[in-house]
Amino acid sequence: MIISYDEITKNKQWWSQLSEDEREEYVQKVFRYYRINGFPFYVYPPEKIQNELEKLYKFDKELISNCEVKQTMHGLGLCWSYFPHAFEVRNLTAKSPIDIFIDNELFLTAIRKRVKFGDNISDAGIRKAIRKYGGVGVSNFRPTAAYAIYKKYGGDGVIWDMSGGYGGRLLGAFMSKKINHYIATEPDKRTTQGLEKMGIDILSHATIPLKYIQIFPQGSEDFKPWRENFIDLCFTSPPYFNTERYSDEPTQSYIKFPKYNDWLEGFWEKTLKNCMYGLKSGGHLVFNVANVKTAPSLTTDCCDIAKKVGFQLVDTLQLQLSGRPHKIIEKAFKYEPIYVFTKRIK
């Protein structure tokens, strides 16, 4: 029997009137719908992409206040549409969203909990349920947060994103109206392909300042800029050592350097030396990183190596992350640090 999307997109007000048996029947219908139609990836047809880019290019807000980088969700869905494989990524302690989806019992459990605790069922609601009640999805750097960093530290507009990732910093470069040359290194093949496709769509806006997008399919530790002193900003959120397994390709830093100290030296220090080579005097190195279970001193170690290479710490910002519902206002958000270093003027 064919089940339409309209049949399963309901809200809490609707299902609160159902009996327990009727709610379970609805859960089973939702389950069957997604078994027929597959995982609810983000899908943006060409016209929707262009409309979204038009709206994002008009974005103009001040997002840094009192050393806090505020969060908005603008552009995130568009980013994810280029990287469907991101839902396959596992971390050390949890299954991926795809793992939950393909397991009948786990997926049914996620749907039931969404109906019990959530507000609605939709593609977005199912993605939230899978992440909240089983699978831990990878995060993406908010395009608007990247926009704010570029606005403050973008200099003359040449940037290197050392870990290209899922397009948040690339889309932020498009939004900034300040960046004219975006360079990214990214070792994962499918992620590189997604960045390239996003870049093609962005460059279709002929009037934008962002004229050059270069995606290099390699790790930042192996990329030496082709000349010295021409980059204004080196900016990224690097892998948090081995916490998220983006792929099993041998180019992944956690595979190349499975021991933490080797990773710090072989991946992070070499990356920063390449940044030092390419950055202009007075240019900035900016990175977002946080401590994790397998690297409890990651933030301190990353900063110490930056100082060792010759960078000077000039500021520490706080990146606002997902909200915490039902918390008092002073603790309504989680935060991660963004460290701002500069290359000393010679």
CSV table of C-alpha atoms in Angstrom, one decimal:
chain,number,residue,atom,x,y,z
A,1,MET,CA,0.0,0.0,0.0
A,2,ILE,CA,1.3,3.4,-1.0
A,3,ILE,CA,1.8,5.8,2.0
A,4,SER,CA,2.1,9.5,1.2
A,5,TYR,CA,4.3,12.0,3.0
A,6,ASP,CA,1.2,14.0,4.0
A,7,GLU,CA,-0.2,10.9,5.8
A,8,ILE,CA,2.7,10.7,8.2
A,9,THR,CA,3.5,14.4,8.8
A,10,LYS,CA,1.5,14.9,12.0
A,11,ASN,CA,2.0,16.9,15.2
A,12,LYS,CA,1.6,16.3,18.9
A,13,GLN,CA,-1.8,17.9,19.0
A,14,TRP,CA,-3.0,15.3,16.4
A,15,TRP,CA,-1.6,12.2,18.0
A,16,SER,CA,-2.4,13.2,21.6
A,17,GLN,CA,-6.0,12.4,20.7
A,18,LEU,CA,-5.2,8.8,19.7
A,19,SER,CA,-5.5,5.8,21.8
A,20,GLU,CA,-2.4,3.8,22.7
A,21,ASP,CA,-3.2,1.2,20.0
A,22,GLU,CA,-3.9,4.0,17.4
A,23,ARG,CA,-0.5,5.7,18.2
A,24,GLU,CA,1.3,2.4,17.7
A,25,GLU,CA,-0.5,1.9,14.4
A,26,TYR,CA,0.7,5.4,13.4
A,27,VAL,CA,4.2,4.6,14.4
A,28,GLN,CA,4.1,1.5,12.2
A,29,LYS,CA,2.8,3.6,9.3
A,30,VAL,CA,5.7,6.1,9.7
A,31,PHE,CA,8.1,3.1,9.9
A,32,ARG,CA,6.7,1.6,6.6
A,33,TYR,CA,6.9,5.0,4.9
A,34,TYR,CA,10.6,5.4,5.5
A,35,ARG,CA,11.3,1.8,4.7
A,36,ILE,CA,9.8,2.4,1.3
A,37,ASN,CA,11.3,5.9,0.7
A,38,GLY,CA,14.6,5.5,2.5
A,39,PHE,CA,16.6,7.8,4.8
A,40,PRO,CA,15.4,11.4,4.9
A,41,PHE,CA,18.4,13.1,3.5
A,42,TYR,CA,18.4,16.8,2.9
A,43,VAL,CA,17.4,17.4,-0.7
A,44,TYR,CA,17.7,20.8,-2.5
A,45,PRO,CA,16.7,20.9,-6.1
A,46,PRO,CA,18.6,23.5,-8.3
A,47,GLU,CA,15.9,26.2,-7.9
A,48,LYS,CA,15.8,25.8,-4.1
A,49,ILE,CA,19.6,26.0,-4.0
A,50,GLN,CA,19.6,29.3,-5.9
A,51,ASN,CA,16.8,30.7,-3.7
A,52,GLU,CA,18.7,29.7,-0.6
A,53,LEU,CA,21.9,31.3,-1.8
A,54,GLU,CA,20.1,34.5,-2.6
A,55,LYS,CA,18.7,34.7,0.9
A,56,LEU,CA,22.1,33.8,2.5
A,57,TYR,CA,23.9,36.5,0.5
A,58,LYS,CA,21.6,39.1,2.0
A,59,PHE,CA,22.4,38.0,5.5
A,60,ASP,CA,23.8,40.9,7.5
A,61,LYS,CA,23.9,40.6,11.3
A,62,GLU,CA,26.5,41.2,14.0
A,63,LEU,CA,27.1,37.9,15.6
A,64,ILE,CA,30.2,38.5,17.8
A,65,SER,CA,29.5,40.3,21.0
A,66,ASN,CA,31.6,40.3,24.2
A,67,CYS,CA,33.8,37.6,22.7
A,68,GLU,CA,30.8,35.3,22.1
A,69,VAL,CA,30.0,34.0,18.6
A,70,LYS,CA,26.3,33.6,18.4
A,71,GLN,CA,24.6,30.7,16.7
A,72,THR,CA,22.0,30.7,14.0
A,73,MET,CA,21.0,27.8,11.8
A,74,HIS,CA,21.0,29.7,8.5
A,75,GLY,CA,22.4,27.6,5.6
A,76,LEU,CA,22.9,24.4,7.5
A,77,GLY,CA,20.3,22.4,5.6
A,78,LEU,CA,21.9,23.5,2.3
A,79,CYS,CA,25.3,22.4,3.5
A,80,TRP,CA,24.1,18.9,4.5
A,81,SER,CA,22.5,18.4,1.1
A,82,TYR,CA,25.9,18.2,-0.5
A,83,PHE,CA,27.2,15.6,2.0
A,84,PRO,CA,24.6,12.7,2.5
A,85,HIS,CA,27.5,10.4,3.5
A,86,ALA,CA,27.9,12.4,6.7
A,87,PHE,CA,25.1,10.4,8.2
A,88,GLU,CA,27.2,7.3,8.0
A,89,VAL,CA,30.0,8.7,10.2
A,90,ARG,CA,30.4,7.0,13.6
A,91,ASN,CA,32.2,8.2,16.7
A,92,LEU,CA,33.9,6.1,19.3
A,93,THR,CA,30.9,5.6,21.5
A,94,ALA,CA,27.7,5.6,19.4
A,95,LYS,CA,26.2,4.3,16.2
A,96,SER,CA,25.7,6.6,13.2
A,97,PRO,CA,22.3,7.8,12.1
A,98,ILE,CA,22.4,5.4,9.2
A,99,ASP,CA,23.1,2.5,11.6
A,100,ILE,CA,20.0,3.4,13.6
A,101,PHE,CA,17.9,3.8,10.5
A,102,ILE,CA,18.7,0.4,9.0
A,103,ASP,CA,18.1,-1.5,12.3
A,104,ASN,CA,14.4,-2.1,12.5
A,105,GLU,CA,14.1,-2.2,16.3
A,106,LEU,CA,16.3,0.8,16.9
A,107,PHE,CA,14.5,2.9,14.2
A,108,LEU,CA,11.1,1.9,15.7
A,109,THR,CA,12.3,2.9,19.1
A,110,ALA,CA,13.4,6.3,17.8
A,111,ILE,CA,10.0,6.9,16.1
A,112,ARG,CA,8.1,5.9,19.3
A,113,LYS,CA,10.2,8.2,21.4
A,114,ARG,CA,9.6,11.0,18.9
A,115,VAL,CA,5.9,10.5,19.2
A,116,LYS,CA,6.1,10.4,23.0
A,117,PHE,CA,8.4,13.3,23.5
A,118,GLY,CA,8.6,15.3,20.3
A,119,ASP,CA,6.4,17.9,18.6
A,120,ASN,CA,5.9,16.5,15.1
A,121,ILE,CA,6.9,13.9,12.6
A,122,SER,CA,8.5,15.1,9.4
A,123,ASP,CA,11.8,14.4,7.6
A,124,ALA,CA,13.4,16.9,9.9
A,125,GLY,CA,11.7,15.3,13.0
A,126,ILE,CA,12.9,11.8,12.0
A,127,ARG,CA,16.5,13.1,11.6
A,128,LYS,CA,16.3,14.6,15.1
A,129,ALA,CA,14.8,11.5,16.6
A,130,ILE,CA,17.5,9.3,15.2
A,131,ARG,CA,20.2,11.6,16.5
A,132,LYS,CA,18.6,12.1,19.9
A,133,TYR,CA,17.5,8.6,20.7
A,134,GLY,CA,20.3,6.5,19.4
A,135,GLY,CA,22.7,7.7,16.7
A,136,VAL,CA,25.2,10.6,17.2
A,137,GLY,CA,25.6,12.6,14.1
A,138,VAL,CA,28.6,14.6,13.2
A,139,SER,CA,28.4,18.4,13.6
A,140,ASN,CA,29.0,21.1,11.0
A,141,PHE,CA,30.5,24.5,11.6
A,142,ARG,CA,27.7,27.0,11.3
A,143,PRO,CA,28.0,29.1,8.1
A,144,THR,CA,26.9,32.2,10.0
A,145,ALA,CA,29.6,31.7,12.6
A,146,ALA,CA,32.1,31.4,9.8
A,147,TYR,CA,30.7,34.6,8.3
A,148,ALA,CA,31.3,36.4,11.6
A,149,ILE,CA,34.9,35.2,11.8
A,150,TYR,CA,35.6,36.3,8.2
A,151,LYS,CA,34.0,39.6,8.9
A,152,LYS,CA,36.4,40.2,11.8
A,153,TYR,CA,39.6,38.5,10.7
A,154,GLY,CA,39.3,38.0,6.9
A,155,GLY,CA,41.8,40.7,6.1
A,156,ASP,CA,42.1,41.2,2.3
A,157,GLY,CA,40.1,38.1,1.6
A,158,VAL,CA,42.4,35.1,1.1
A,159,ILE,CA,41.7,32.2,3.4
A,160,TRP,CA,42.8,28.6,3.9
A,161,ASP,CA,40.4,26.3,5.6
A,162,MET,CA,42.7,23.5,6.7
A,163,SER,CA,39.9,20.9,7.2
A,164,GLY,CA,37.3,21.7,4.6
A,165,GLY,CA,34.7,19.4,6.2
A,166,TYR,CA,31.0,19.7,5.4
A,167,GLY,CA,30.9,23.1,3.8
A,168,GLY,CA,30.0,25.4,6.7
A,169,ARG,CA,33.1,27.6,6.3
A,170,LEU,CA,32.8,27.6,2.5
A,171,LEU,CA,29.2,28.8,2.6
A,172,GLY,CA,30.2,31.4,5.2
A,173,ALA,CA,32.9,32.7,2.8
A,174,PHE,CA,30.2,33.2,0.2
A,175,MET,CA,28.0,35.0,2.7
A,176,SER,CA,30.8,37.3,4.0
A,177,LYS,CA,31.1,39.5,0.9
A,178,LYS,CA,34.7,40.0,2.1
A,179,ILE,CA,36.4,36.7,1.1
A,180,ASN,CA,37.5,36.6,-2.6
A,181,HIS,CA,39.7,33.4,-2.5
A,182,TYR,CA,38.8,30.3,-0.5
A,183,ILE,CA,41.3,27.5,-0.3
A,184,ALA,CA,40.4,24.2,1.4
A,185,THR,CA,42.3,20.9,2.1
A,186,GLU,CA,40.1,17.9,2.7
A,187,PRO,CA,41.4,14.2,2.6
A,188,ASP,CA,38.1,12.4,2.3
A,189,LYS,CA,37.1,11.8,-1.3
A,190,ARG,CA,33.3,12.1,-1.0
A,191,THR,CA,33.6,15.2,1.1
A,192,THR,CA,35.9,16.7,-1.5
A,193,GLN,CA,33.4,16.0,-4.1
A,194,GLY,CA,30.7,17.7,-2.1
A,195,LEU,CA,32.8,20.8,-1.6
A,196,GLU,CA,33.5,21.0,-5.3
A,197,LYS,CA,29.8,20.7,-6.1
A,198,MET,CA,29.0,23.4,-3.6
A,199,GLY,CA,31.8,25.6,-5.0
A,200,ILE,CA,30.3,25.3,-8.5
A,201,ASP,CA,26.9,26.3,-7.3
A,202,ILE,CA,28.3,29.3,-5.4
A,203,LEU,CA,30.4,30.5,-8.3
A,204,SER,CA,27.3,30.6,-10.5
A,205,HIS,CA,26.6,33.9,-8.7
A,206,ALA,CA,28.8,36.0,-11.0
A,207,THR,CA,28.5,39.2,-9.0
A,208,ILE,CA,29.9,37.9,-5.7
A,209,PRO,CA,33.3,38.9,-4.4
A,210,LEU,CA,34.2,35.2,-3.9
A,211,LYS,CA,35.9,34.5,-7.3
A,212,TYR,CA,38.2,31.7,-6.6
A,213,ILE,CA,37.5,28.4,-4.8
A,214,GLN,CA,40.2,25.8,-4.6
A,215,ILE,CA,39.7,22.4,-3.0
A,216,PHE,CA,42.8,20.2,-2.6
A,217,PRO,CA,42.1,16.5,-1.9
A,218,GLN,CA,44.8,16.0,0.7
A,219,GLY,CA,45.4,16.5,4.4
A,220,SER,CA,46.5,19.9,5.7
A,221,GLU,CA,49.7,18.3,7.1
A,222,ASP,CA,50.8,17.5,3.5
A,223,PHE,CA,49.7,20.8,1.9
A,224,LYS,CA,52.4,23.5,1.7
A,225,PRO,CA,51.0,26.8,0.2
A,226,TRP,CA,52.5,27.5,-3.2
A,227,ARG,CA,54.1,30.7,-1.9
A,228,GLU,CA,54.9,32.5,1.3
A,229,ASN,CA,53.0,35.4,2.9
A,230,PHE,CA,49.8,35.6,0.8
A,231,ILE,CA,47.1,34.2,3.0
A,232,ASP,CA,45.1,36.5,5.3
A,233,LEU,CA,43.4,33.9,7.5
A,234,CYS,CA,44.0,30.2,8.3
A,235,PHE,CA,40.7,29.1,9.8
A,236,THR,CA,39.2,25.7,10.7
A,237,SER,CA,37.8,23.2,13.2
A,238,PRO,CA,40.2,20.3,13.0
A,239,PRO,CA,39.4,16.6,13.8
A,240,TYR,CA,39.2,16.1,17.5
A,241,PHE,CA,41.8,13.4,17.3
A,242,ASN,CA,40.0,10.1,16.8
A,243,THR,CA,36.6,11.0,18.1
A,244,GLU,CA,34.7,11.1,14.8
A,245,ARG,CA,35.7,8.5,12.2
A,246,TYR,CA,35.0,10.5,9.0
A,247,SER,CA,36.0,7.6,6.8
A,248,ASP,CA,38.4,4.7,6.8
A,249,GLU,CA,40.6,6.0,4.0
A,250,PRO,CA,44.3,5.9,4.8
A,251,THR,CA,44.6,9.7,4.4
A,252,GLN,CA,42.5,10.3,7.6
A,253,SER,CA,44.7,11.8,10.3
A,254,TYR,CA,43.5,9.3,13.0
A,255,ILE,CA,44.6,6.4,10.8
A,256,LYS,CA,47.9,7.9,9.8
A,257,PHE,CA,48.7,8.8,13.4
A,258,PRO,CA,46.8,6.5,15.7
A,259,LYS,CA,48.8,7.6,18.8
A,260,TYR,CA,47.8,10.9,20.2
A,261,ASN,CA,51.3,12.4,20.5
A,262,ASP,CA,52.1,11.2,17.0
A,263,TRP,CA,48.9,12.9,15.8
A,264,LEU,CA,49.9,16.2,17.5
A,265,GLU,CA,53.3,16.1,15.9
A,266,GLY,CA,52.5,14.6,12.5
A,267,PHE,CA,49.2,16.2,11.8
A,268,TRP,CA,48.7,19.3,13.9
A,269,GLU,CA,52.2,20.7,14.2
A,270,LYS,CA,52.9,20.1,10.5
A,271,THR,CA,49.6,21.8,9.6
A,272,LEU,CA,50.5,24.9,11.7
A,273,LYS,CA,54.0,25.0,10.1
A,274,ASN,CA,52.3,25.1,6.7
A,275,CYS,CA,50.0,27.9,8.0
A,276,MET,CA,53.0,29.9,9.2
A,277,TYR,CA,54.6,29.6,5.8
A,278,GLY,CA,51.6,30.8,3.9
A,279,LEU,CA,50.2,33.5,6.2
A,280,LYS,CA,51.0,37.1,5.8
A,281,SER,CA,52.8,38.8,8.7
A,282,GLY,CA,50.0,40.0,10.9
A,283,GLY,CA,47.6,37.4,9.4
A,284,HIS,CA,45.5,35.3,11.7
A,285,LEU,CA,45.3,31.6,12.6
A,286,VAL,CA,41.8,30.8,14.1
A,287,PHE,CA,40.6,27.4,15.1
A,288,ASN,CA,37.8,25.9,17.1
A,289,VAL,CA,38.6,22.8,19.1
A,290,ALA,CA,37.4,21.1,22.3
A,291,ASN,CA,38.6,18.5,24.8
A,292,VAL,CA,37.3,14.9,24.3
A,293,LYS,CA,37.6,11.7,26.2
A,294,THR,CA,40.5,10.3,24.1
A,295,ALA,CA,42.2,13.7,24.2
A,296,PRO,CA,41.3,15.5,27.5
A,297,SER,CA,44.0,18.1,27.0
A,298,LEU,CA,43.4,18.7,23.3
A,299,THR,CA,42.7,22.5,23.6
A,300,THR,CA,45.8,23.1,25.7
A,301,ASP,CA,48.0,20.9,23.5
A,302,CYS,CA,46.8,22.6,20.2
A,303,CYS,CA,47.4,26.0,21.6
A,304,ASP,CA,50.9,25.1,23.0
A,305,ILE,CA,51.9,23.8,19.6
A,306,ALA,CA,50.7,27.0,17.9
A,307,LYS,CA,52.9,29.0,20.3
A,308,LYS,CA,55.8,26.6,19.7
A,309,VAL,CA,55.5,27.1,15.9
A,310,GLY,CA,55.7,30.9,16.5
A,311,PHE,CA,52.1,32.1,16.7
A,312,GLN,CA,50.9,34.6,19.3
A,313,LEU,CA,47.6,34.1,21.1
A,314,VAL,CA,45.6,37.4,20.9
A,315,ASP,CA,42.0,36.4,21.7
A,316,THR,CA,39.7,33.6,22.8
A,317,LEU,CA,36.1,33.6,21.6
A,318,GLN,CA,33.3,31.4,22.8
A,319,LEU,CA,31.3,29.6,20.1
A,320,GLN,CA,27.7,29.2,21.0
A,321,LEU,CA,26.4,25.7,20.4
A,322,SER,CA,23.0,24.0,20.6
A,323,GLY,CA,20.6,25.3,23.2
A,324,ARG,CA,19.8,23.5,26.4
A,325,PRO,CA,16.0,23.7,26.9
A,326,HIS,CA,14.6,24.3,30.4
A,327,LYS,CA,17.8,25.8,31.7
A,328,ILE,CA,18.1,29.2,33.3
A,329,ILE,CA,19.1,31.9,30.8
A,330,GLU,CA,22.7,32.3,32.0
A,331,LYS,CA,23.3,28.6,31.1
A,332,ALA,CA,21.0,28.3,28.1
A,333,PHE,CA,23.8,27.3,25.7
A,334,LYS,CA,26.9,25.2,25.5
A,335,TYR,CA,30.1,26.7,24.3
A,336,GLU,CA,33.4,25.7,22.7
A,337,PRO,CA,36.4,27.9,22.5
A,338,ILE,CA,37.7,29.6,19.3
A,339,TYR,CA,41.4,30.5,19.6
A,340,VAL,CA,42.7,33.5,17.7
A,341,PHE,CA,46.4,33.7,17.0
A,342,THR,CA,48.4,36.0,14.9
A,343,LYS,CA,51.6,35.7,12.9
A,344,ARG,CA,53.9,38.3,14.3
A,345,ILE,CA,54.8,41.2,12.0
A,346,LYS,CA,58.4,41.0,11.1
